[in-house]
mmCIF file of C-alpha atoms in Angstrom:
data_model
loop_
_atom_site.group_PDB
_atom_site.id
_atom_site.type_symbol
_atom_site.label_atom_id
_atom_site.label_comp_id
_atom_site.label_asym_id
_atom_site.label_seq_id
_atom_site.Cartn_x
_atom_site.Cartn_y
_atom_site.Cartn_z
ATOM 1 C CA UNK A 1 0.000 0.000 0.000
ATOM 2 C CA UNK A 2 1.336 3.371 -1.144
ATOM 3 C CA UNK A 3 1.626 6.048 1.101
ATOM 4 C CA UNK A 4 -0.967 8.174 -1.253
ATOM 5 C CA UNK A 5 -3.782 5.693 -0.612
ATOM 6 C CA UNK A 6 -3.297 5.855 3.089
ATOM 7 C CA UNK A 7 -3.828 9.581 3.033
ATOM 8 C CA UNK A 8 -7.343 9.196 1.431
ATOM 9 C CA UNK A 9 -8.290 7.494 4.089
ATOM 10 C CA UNK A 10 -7.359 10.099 6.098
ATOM 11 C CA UNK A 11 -9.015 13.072 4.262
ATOM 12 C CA UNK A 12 -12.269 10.734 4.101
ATOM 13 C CA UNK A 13 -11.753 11.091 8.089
ATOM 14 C CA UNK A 14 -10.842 14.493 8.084
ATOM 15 C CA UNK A 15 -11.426 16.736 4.499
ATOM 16 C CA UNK A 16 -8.599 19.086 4.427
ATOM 17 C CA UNK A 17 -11.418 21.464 2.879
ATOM 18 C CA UNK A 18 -12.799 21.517 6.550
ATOM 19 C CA UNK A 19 -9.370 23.179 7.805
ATOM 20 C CA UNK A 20 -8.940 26.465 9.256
ATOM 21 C CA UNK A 21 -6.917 28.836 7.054
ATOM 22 C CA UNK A 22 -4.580 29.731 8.910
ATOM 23 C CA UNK A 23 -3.669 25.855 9.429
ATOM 24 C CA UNK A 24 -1.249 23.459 7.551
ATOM 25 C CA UNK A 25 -2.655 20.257 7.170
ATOM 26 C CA UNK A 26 -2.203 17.354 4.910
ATOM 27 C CA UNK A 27 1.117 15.676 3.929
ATOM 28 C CA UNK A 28 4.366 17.677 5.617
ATOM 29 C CA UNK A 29 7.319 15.938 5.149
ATOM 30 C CA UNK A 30 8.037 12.830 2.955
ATOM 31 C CA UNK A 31 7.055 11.507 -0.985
ATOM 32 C CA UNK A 32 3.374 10.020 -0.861
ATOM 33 C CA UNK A 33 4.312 7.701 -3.485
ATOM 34 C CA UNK A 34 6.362 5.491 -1.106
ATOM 35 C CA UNK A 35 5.308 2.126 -0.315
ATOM 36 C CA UNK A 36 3.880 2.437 3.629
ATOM 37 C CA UNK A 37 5.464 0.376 5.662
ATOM 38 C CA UNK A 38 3.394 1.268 8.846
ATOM 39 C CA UNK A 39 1.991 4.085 9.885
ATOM 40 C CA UNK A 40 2.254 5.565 13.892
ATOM 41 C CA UNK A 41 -0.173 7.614 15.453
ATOM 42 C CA UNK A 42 0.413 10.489 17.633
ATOM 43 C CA UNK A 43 -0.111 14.028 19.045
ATOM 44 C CA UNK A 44 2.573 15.574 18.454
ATOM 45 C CA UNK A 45 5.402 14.692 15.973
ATOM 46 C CA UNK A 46 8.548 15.363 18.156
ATOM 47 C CA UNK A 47 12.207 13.751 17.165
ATOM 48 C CA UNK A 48 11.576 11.010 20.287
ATOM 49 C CA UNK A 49 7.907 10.169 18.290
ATOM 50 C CA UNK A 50 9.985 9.879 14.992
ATOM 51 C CA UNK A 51 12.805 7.435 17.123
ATOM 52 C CA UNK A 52 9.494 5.578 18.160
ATOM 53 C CA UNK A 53 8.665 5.282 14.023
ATOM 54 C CA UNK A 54 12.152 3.659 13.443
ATOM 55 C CA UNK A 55 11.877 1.186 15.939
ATOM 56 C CA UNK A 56 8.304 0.219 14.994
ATOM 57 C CA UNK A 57 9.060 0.391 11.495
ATOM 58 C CA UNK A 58 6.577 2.785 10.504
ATOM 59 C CA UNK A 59 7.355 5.383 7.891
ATOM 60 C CA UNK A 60 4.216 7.482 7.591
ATOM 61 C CA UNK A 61 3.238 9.332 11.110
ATOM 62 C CA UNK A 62 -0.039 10.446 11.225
ATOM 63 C CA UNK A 63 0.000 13.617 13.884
ATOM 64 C CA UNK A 64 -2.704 16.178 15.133
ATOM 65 C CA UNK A 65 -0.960 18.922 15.570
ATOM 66 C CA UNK A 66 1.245 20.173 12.293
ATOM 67 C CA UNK A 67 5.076 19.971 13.206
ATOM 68 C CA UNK A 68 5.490 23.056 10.464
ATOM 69 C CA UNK A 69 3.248 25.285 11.273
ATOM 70 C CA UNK A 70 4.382 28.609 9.896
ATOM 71 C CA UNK A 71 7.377 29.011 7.429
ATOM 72 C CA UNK A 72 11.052 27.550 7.826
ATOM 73 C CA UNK A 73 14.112 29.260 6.331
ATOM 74 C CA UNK A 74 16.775 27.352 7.316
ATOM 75 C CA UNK A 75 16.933 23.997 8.508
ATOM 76 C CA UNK A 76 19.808 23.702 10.831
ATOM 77 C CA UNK A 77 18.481 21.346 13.916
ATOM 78 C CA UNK A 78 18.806 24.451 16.359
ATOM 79 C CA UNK A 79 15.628 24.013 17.433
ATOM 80 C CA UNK A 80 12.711 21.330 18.216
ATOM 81 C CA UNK A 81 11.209 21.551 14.928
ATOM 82 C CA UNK A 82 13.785 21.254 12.450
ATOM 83 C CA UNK A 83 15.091 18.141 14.507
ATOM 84 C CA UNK A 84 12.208 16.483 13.810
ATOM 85 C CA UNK A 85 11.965 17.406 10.399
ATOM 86 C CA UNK A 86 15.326 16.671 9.472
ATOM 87 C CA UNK A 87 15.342 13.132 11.571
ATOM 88 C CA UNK A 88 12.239 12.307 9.596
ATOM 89 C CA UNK A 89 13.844 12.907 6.121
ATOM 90 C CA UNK A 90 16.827 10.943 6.462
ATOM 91 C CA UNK A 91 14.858 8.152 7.938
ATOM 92 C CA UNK A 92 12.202 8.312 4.638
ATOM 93 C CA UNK A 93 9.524 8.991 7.168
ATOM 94 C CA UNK A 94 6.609 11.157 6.009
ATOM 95 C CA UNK A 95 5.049 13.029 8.477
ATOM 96 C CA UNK A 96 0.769 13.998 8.053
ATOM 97 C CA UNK A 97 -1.415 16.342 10.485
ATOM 98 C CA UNK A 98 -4.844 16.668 10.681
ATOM 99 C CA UNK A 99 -5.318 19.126 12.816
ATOM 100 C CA UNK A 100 -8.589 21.820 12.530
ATOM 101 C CA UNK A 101 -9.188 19.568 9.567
ATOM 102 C CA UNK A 102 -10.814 17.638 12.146
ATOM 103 C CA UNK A 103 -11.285 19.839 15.202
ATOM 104 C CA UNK A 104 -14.259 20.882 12.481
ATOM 105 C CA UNK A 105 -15.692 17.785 11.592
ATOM 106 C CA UNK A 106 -18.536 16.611 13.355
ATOM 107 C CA UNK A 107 -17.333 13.088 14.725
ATOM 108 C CA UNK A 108 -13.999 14.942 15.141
ATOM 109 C CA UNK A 109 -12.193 16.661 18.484
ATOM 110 C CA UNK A 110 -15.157 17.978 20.103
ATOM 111 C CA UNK A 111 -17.122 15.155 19.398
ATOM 112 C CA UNK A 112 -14.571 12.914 21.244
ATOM 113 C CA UNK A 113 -14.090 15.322 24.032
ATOM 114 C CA UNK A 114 -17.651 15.306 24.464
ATOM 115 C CA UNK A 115 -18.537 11.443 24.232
ATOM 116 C CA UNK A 116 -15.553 11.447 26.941
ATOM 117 C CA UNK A 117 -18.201 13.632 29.111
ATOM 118 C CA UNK A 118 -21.197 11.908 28.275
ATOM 119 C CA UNK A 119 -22.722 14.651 26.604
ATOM 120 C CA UNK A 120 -25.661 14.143 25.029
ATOM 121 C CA UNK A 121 -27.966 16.049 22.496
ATOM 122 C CA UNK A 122 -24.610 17.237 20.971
ATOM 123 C CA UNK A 123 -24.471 20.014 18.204
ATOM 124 C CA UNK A 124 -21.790 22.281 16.800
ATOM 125 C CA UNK A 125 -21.068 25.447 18.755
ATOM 126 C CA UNK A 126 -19.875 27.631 15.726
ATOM 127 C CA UNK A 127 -20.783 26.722 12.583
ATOM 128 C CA UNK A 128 -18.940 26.561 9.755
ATOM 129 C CA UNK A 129 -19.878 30.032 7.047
ATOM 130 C CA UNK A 130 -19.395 30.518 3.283
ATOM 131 C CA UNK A 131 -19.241 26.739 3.123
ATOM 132 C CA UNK A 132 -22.105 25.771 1.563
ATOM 133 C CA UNK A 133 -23.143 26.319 -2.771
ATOM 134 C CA UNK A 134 -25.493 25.460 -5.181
ATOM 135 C CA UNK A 135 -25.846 24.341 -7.953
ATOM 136 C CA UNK A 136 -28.583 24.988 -10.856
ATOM 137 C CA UNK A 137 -29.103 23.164 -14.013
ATOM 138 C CA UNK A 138 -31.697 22.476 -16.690
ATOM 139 C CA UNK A 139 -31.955 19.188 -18.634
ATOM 140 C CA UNK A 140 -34.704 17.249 -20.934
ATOM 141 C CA UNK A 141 -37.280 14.965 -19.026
ATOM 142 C CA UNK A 142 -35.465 11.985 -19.754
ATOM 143 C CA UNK A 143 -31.976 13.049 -18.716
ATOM 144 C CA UNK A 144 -33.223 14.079 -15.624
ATOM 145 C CA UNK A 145 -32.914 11.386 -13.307
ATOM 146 C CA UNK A 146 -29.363 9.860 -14.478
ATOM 147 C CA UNK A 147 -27.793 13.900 -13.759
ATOM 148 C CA UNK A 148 -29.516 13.841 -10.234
ATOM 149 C CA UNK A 149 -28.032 10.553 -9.304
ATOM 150 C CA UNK A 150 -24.628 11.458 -10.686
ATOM 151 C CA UNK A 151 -24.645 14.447 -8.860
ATOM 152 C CA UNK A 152 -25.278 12.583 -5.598
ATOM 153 C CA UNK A 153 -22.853 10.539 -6.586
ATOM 154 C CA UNK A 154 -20.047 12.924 -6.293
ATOM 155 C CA UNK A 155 -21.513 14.016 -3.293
ATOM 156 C CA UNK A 156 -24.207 16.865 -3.853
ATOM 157 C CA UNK A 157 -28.003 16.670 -2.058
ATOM 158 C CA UNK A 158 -26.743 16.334 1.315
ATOM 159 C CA UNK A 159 -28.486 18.231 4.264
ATOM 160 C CA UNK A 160 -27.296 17.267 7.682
ATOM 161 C CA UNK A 161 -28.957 13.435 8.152
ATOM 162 C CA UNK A 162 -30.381 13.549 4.589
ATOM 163 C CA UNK A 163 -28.987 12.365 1.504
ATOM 164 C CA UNK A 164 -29.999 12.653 -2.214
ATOM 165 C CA UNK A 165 -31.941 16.111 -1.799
ATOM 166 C CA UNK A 166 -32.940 18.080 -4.451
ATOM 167 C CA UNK A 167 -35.854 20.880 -5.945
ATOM 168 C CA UNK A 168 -37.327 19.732 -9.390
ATOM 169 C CA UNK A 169 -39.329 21.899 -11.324
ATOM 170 C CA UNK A 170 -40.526 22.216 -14.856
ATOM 171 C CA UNK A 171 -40.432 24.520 -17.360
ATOM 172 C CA UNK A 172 -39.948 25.379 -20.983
ATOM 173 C CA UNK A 173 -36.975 25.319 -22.299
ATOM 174 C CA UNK A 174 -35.897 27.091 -25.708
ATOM 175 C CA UNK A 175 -32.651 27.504 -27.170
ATOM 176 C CA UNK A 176 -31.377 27.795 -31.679
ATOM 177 C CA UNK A 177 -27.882 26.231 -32.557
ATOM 178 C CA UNK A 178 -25.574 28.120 -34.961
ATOM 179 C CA UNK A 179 -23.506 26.438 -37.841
ATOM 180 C CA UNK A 180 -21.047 25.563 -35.300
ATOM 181 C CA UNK A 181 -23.834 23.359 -32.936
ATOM 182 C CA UNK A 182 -24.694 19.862 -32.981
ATOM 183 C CA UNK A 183 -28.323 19.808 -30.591
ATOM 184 C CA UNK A 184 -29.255 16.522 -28.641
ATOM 185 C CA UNK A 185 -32.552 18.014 -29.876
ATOM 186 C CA UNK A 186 -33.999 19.355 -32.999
ATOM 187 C CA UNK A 187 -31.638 20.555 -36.205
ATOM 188 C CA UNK A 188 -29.195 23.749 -36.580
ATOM 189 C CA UNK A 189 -30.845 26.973 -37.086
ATOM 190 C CA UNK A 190 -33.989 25.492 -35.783
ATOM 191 C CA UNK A 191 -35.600 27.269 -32.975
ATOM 192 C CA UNK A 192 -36.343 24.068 -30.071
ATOM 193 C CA UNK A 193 -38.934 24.600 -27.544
ATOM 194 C CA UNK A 194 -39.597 22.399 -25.459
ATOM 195 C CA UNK A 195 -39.986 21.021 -21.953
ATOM 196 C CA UNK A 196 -37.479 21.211 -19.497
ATOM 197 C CA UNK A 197 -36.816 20.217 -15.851
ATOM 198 C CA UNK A 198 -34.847 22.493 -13.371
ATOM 199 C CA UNK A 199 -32.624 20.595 -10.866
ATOM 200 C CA UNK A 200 -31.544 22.367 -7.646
ATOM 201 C CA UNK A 201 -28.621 20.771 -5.263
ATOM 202 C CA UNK A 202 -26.465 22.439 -2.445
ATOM 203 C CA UNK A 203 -22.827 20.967 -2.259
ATOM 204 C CA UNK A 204 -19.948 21.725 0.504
ATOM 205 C CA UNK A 205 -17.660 24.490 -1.453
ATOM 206 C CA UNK A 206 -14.471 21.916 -2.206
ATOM 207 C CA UNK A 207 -16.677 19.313 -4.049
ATOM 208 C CA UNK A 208 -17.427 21.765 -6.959
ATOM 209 C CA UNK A 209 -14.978 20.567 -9.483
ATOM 210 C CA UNK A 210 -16.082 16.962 -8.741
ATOM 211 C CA UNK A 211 -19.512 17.687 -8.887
ATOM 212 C CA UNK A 212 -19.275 19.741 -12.298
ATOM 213 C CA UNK A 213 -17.133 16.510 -14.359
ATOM 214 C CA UNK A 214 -20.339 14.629 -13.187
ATOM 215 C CA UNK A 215 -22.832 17.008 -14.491
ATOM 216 C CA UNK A 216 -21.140 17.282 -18.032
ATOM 217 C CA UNK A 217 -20.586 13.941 -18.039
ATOM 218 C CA UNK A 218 -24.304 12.494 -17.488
ATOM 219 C CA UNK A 219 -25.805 15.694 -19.088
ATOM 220 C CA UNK A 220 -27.444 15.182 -22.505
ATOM 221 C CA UNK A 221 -27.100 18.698 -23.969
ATOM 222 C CA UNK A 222 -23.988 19.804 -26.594
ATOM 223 C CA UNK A 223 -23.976 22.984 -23.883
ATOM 224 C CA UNK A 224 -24.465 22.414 -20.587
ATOM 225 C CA UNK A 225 -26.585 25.153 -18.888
ATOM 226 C CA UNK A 226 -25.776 25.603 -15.300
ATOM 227 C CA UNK A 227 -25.475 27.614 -12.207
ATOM 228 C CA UNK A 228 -23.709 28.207 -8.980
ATOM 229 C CA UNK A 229 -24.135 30.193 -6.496
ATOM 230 C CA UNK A 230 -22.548 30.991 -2.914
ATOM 231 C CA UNK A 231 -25.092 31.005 0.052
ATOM 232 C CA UNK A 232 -24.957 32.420 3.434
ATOM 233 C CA UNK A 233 -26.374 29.170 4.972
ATOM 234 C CA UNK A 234 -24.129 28.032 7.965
ATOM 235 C CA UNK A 235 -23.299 24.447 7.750
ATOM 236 C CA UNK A 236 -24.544 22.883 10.772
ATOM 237 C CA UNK A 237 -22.331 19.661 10.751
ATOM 238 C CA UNK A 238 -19.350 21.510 10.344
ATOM 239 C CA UNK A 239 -17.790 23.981 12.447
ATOM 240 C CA UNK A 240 -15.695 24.660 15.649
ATOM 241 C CA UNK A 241 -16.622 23.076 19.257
ATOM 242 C CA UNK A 242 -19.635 21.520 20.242
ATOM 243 C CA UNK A 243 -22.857 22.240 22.942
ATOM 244 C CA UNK A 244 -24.465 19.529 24.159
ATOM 245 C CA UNK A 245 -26.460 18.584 28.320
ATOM 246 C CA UNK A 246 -25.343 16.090 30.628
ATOM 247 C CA UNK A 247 -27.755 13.243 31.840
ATOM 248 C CA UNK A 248 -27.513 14.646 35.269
ATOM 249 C CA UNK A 249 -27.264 18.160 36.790
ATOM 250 C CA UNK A 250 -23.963 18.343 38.662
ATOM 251 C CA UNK A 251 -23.108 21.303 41.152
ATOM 252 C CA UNK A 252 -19.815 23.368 39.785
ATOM 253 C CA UNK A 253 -17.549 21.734 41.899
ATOM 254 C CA UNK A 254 -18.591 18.166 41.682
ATOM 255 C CA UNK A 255 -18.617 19.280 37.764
ATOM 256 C CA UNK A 256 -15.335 20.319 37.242
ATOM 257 C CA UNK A 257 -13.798 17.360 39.582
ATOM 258 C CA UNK A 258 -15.970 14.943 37.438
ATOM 259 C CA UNK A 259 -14.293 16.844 33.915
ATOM 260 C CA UNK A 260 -10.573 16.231 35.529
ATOM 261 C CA UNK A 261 -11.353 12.660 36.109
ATOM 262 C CA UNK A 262 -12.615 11.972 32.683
ATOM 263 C CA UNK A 263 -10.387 13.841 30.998
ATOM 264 C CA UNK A 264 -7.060 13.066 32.879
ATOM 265 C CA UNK A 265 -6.084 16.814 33.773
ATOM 266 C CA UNK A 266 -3.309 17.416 35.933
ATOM 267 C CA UNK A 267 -5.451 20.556 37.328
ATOM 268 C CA UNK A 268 -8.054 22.592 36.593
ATOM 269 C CA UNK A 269 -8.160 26.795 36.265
ATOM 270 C CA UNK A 270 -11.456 28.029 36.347
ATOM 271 C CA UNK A 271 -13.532 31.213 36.947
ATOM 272 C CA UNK A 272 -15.705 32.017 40.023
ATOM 273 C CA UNK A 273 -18.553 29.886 40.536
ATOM 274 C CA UNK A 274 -21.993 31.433 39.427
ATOM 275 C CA UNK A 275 -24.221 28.898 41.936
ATOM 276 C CA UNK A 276 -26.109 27.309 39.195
ATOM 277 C CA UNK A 277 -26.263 23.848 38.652
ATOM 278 C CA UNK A 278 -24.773 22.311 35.264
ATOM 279 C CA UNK A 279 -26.426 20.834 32.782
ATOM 280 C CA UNK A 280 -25.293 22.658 29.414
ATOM 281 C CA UNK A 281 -21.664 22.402 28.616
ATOM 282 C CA UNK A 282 -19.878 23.632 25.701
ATOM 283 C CA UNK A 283 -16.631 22.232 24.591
ATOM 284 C CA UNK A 284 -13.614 23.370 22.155
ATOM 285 C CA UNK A 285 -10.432 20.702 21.888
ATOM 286 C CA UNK A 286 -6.878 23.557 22.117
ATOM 287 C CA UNK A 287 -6.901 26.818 22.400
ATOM 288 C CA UNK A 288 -10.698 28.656 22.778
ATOM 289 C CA UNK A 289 -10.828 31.849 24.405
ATOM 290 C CA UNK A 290 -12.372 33.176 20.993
ATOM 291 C CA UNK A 291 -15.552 30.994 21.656
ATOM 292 C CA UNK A 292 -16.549 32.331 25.174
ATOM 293 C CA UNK A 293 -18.814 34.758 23.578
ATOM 294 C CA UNK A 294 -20.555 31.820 21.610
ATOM 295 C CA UNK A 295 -20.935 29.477 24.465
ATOM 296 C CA UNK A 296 -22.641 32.818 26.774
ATOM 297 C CA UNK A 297 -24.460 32.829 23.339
ATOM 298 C CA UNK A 298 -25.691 29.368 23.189
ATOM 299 C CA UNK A 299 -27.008 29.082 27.157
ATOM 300 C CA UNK A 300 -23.723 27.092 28.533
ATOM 301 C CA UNK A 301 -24.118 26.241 32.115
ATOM 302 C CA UNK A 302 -20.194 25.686 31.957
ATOM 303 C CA UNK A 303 -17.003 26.076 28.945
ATOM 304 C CA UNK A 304 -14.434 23.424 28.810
ATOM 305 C CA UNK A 305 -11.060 24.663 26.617
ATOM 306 C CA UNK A 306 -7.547 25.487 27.028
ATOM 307 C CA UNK A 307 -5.250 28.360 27.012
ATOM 308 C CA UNK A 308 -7.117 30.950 28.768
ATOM 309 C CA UNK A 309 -5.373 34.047 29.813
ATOM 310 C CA UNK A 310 -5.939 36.069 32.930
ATOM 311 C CA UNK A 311 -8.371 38.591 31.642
ATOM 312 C CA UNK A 312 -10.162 36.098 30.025
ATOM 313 C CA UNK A 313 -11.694 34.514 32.882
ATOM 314 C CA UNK A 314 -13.720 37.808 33.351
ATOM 315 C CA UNK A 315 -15.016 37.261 30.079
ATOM 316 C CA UNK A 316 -17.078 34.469 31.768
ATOM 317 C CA UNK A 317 -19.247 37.252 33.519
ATOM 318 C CA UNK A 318 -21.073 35.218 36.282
ATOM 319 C CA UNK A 319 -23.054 33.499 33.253
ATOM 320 C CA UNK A 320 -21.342 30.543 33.002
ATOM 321 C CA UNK A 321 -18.562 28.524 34.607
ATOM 322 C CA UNK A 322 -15.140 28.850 32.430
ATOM 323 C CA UNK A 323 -12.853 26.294 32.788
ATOM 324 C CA UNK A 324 -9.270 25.962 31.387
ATOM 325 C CA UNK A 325 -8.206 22.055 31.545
ATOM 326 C CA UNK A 326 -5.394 22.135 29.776
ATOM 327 C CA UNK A 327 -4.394 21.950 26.261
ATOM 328 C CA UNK A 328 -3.124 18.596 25.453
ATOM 329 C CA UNK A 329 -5.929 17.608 28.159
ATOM 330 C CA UNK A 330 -8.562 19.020 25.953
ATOM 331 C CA UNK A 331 -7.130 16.505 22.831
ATOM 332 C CA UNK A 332 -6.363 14.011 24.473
ATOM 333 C CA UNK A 333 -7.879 11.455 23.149
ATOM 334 C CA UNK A 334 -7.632 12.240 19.530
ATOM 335 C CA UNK A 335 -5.194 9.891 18.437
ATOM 336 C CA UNK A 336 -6.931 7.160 20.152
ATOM 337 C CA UNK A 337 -9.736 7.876 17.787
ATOM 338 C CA UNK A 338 -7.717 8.483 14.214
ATOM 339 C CA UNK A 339 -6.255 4.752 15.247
ATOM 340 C CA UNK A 340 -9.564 2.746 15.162
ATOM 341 C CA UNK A 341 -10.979 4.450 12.312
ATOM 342 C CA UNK A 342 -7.883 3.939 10.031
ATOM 343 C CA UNK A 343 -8.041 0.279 11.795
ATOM 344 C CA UNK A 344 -11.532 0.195 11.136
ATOM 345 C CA UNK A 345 -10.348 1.329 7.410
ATOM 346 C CA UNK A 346 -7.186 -0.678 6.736
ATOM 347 C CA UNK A 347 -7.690 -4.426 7.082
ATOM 348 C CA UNK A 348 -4.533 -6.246 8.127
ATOM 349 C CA UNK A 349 -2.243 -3.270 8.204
ATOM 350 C CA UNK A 350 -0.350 -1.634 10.819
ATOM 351 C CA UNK A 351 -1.397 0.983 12.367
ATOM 352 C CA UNK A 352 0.288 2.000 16.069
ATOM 353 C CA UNK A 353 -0.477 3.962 18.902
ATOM 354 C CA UNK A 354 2.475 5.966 19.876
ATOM 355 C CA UNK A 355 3.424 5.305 23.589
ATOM 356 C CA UNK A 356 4.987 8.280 23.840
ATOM 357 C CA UNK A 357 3.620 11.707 26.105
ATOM 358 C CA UNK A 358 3.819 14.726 23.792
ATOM 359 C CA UNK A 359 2.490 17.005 26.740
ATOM 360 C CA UNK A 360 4.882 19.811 27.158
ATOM 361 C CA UNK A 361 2.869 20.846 30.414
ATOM 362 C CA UNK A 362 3.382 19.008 33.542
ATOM 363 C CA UNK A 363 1.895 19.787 37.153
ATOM 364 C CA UNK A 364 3.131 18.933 40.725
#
């Protein structure tokens, strides 16, 4: 198995599309046209996870955070980074992060960290914008079905649990070839009129190009009439953290002692406590001081992220509990996940759970 059919598993897992843009996701280091000889599965891609690789003899490490996040100029080993980088390339070990490519998915981080509280009733905090098009065409009666199902096909028509959705209406259609034209229907210079049906499908942004080979390809017409158009629907399966209630009120305390038990935290910063019971928690895996707002928003009894400054607590303003457990805390369980579904995915392969404790944070 090449290295190149490995990674689309992984962006059926996690779409790169879904990213954030300021993220750098995909395939970092190494040629994807290797033959994989494992792959290892961690947090963070350090030089000790890459040692780890070697001795396993896995040459594809699937990480969640990016090991190059912004620009290198020089590669020189002076610093964590470029070790790791430069370990990995003379060991032919390619390195691939997933990162907000699946913090926005909806079985992705925040899913995880909330299964790990027993949320239930779970939906995205912050939906994903600009995401969502569609796409309008007009075809003959009889064409009509086989462009609809090739369009679902590539992976139009789908509306949160529903698949294979689309508006049908008809119409008349009326069009004259020149010299140049050779119609499905009636001769050149001859003015056609006739009926026509109008199929409407929305489509996530990054399947366009996909989704347009399909529709000339099953369409009957010479020309293909279409359009596509950008709406300002928020896509509610996509989208940073997640909201959901716990089975049973807790008090704040008992709450927050129950969130460092399940989610392994060697301690807990948190704002004052507001006296109400919790029941509706918000969550957001890393670094979410940007979603307080949104969780105040959305009714949160209680806020569960990481990397919370001092003047951020306040943000909390005796509305909800905000609680800082700790980045790699918040993730935790990530690579856990990304192991059993590429298990799930590739039969009789290995695929390795690094042993190894990226967390750069410790407590006493």
């Amino acid at each position: 198995m090449k290295i190149k059919e490995i990674i689309s598993v992984l962006e059926e897992m996690a779409p790169l599309a879904y990213a954030e843009d300021f993220d750098n996701v995909g395939l970092l280091v190494g040629n994807q046209e290797s033959e994989a000889t494992g792959i290892l599965v961690c947090h963070d891609a350090l030089e000790n996870i890459i040692d780890e690789a070697i001795a396993k003899n896995c040459n594809l490490v699937v990480c969640f955070h990016p090991i190059l996040f912004s620009g290198l100029k020089k590669i020189t080993g002076k610093n964590y980074v470029e070790r790791s980088v430069i370990k990995a390339i003379k060991n032919d070990i390619a390195i691939y992060a997933v990162h907000t490519a699946l913090d926005n998915h909806q079985e992705g981080v925040n899913k995880i960290f909330s299964d790990a509280l027993g949320l239930v009733n779970t939906k995205i905090l912050i939906p994903k914008e600009n995401f969502i098009r569609k796409l309008v065409t007009y075809t003959i009666p009889e064409n009509a079905e086989e462009v609809r199902n090739a369009l679902f096909d590539a992976g139009a028509g789908t509306i949160g649990n529903y698949e294979n959705c689309s508006f049908n209406s008809k119409g008349i259609g009326t069009y004259m070839g020149n010299e140049n034209s050779n119609p499905q229907v009636g001769e050149r210079f001859e003015f056609v009129q006739g009926d026509e049906i109008k199929i409407e499908v929305t489509f996530e942004k990054h399947l366009e190009n996909k989704i347009l080979k399909a529709l000339f390809k099953s369409h009957a017409y010479e020309e293909v009439a279409y359009e596509i158009y950008d709406l300002q629907n928020k896509h509610q399966n996509i989208g940073l953290g997640m909201i959901g209630e716990l089975k049973n009120p807790m008090k704040e305390k008992e709450f927050l002692l129950f969130a460092k038990e399940k989610m392994e935290c060697g301690g807990i910063r948190h704002s004052n406590f507001t006296g109400k019971e919790i029941k509706k928690v918000a969550v957001l895996g890393g670094a979410g001081s940007f979603a307080i707002k949104n969780a105040i928003q959305a009714g949160a009894d209680a806020y569960l992220t990481a990397d919370l400054k001092y003047h951020q607590f306040y943000e909390a303003e005796n509305q909800l509990l905000l609680a800082d457990i700790g980045h790699f805390e918040s993730e935790r369980y990530t690579k856990n996940y990304i192991v059993e579904y590429l298990r799930k995915k590739i039969l009789n392969f290995a695929v390795i759970l690094s042993e190894e404790n990226s967390n750069p944070v410790k407590y006493l």
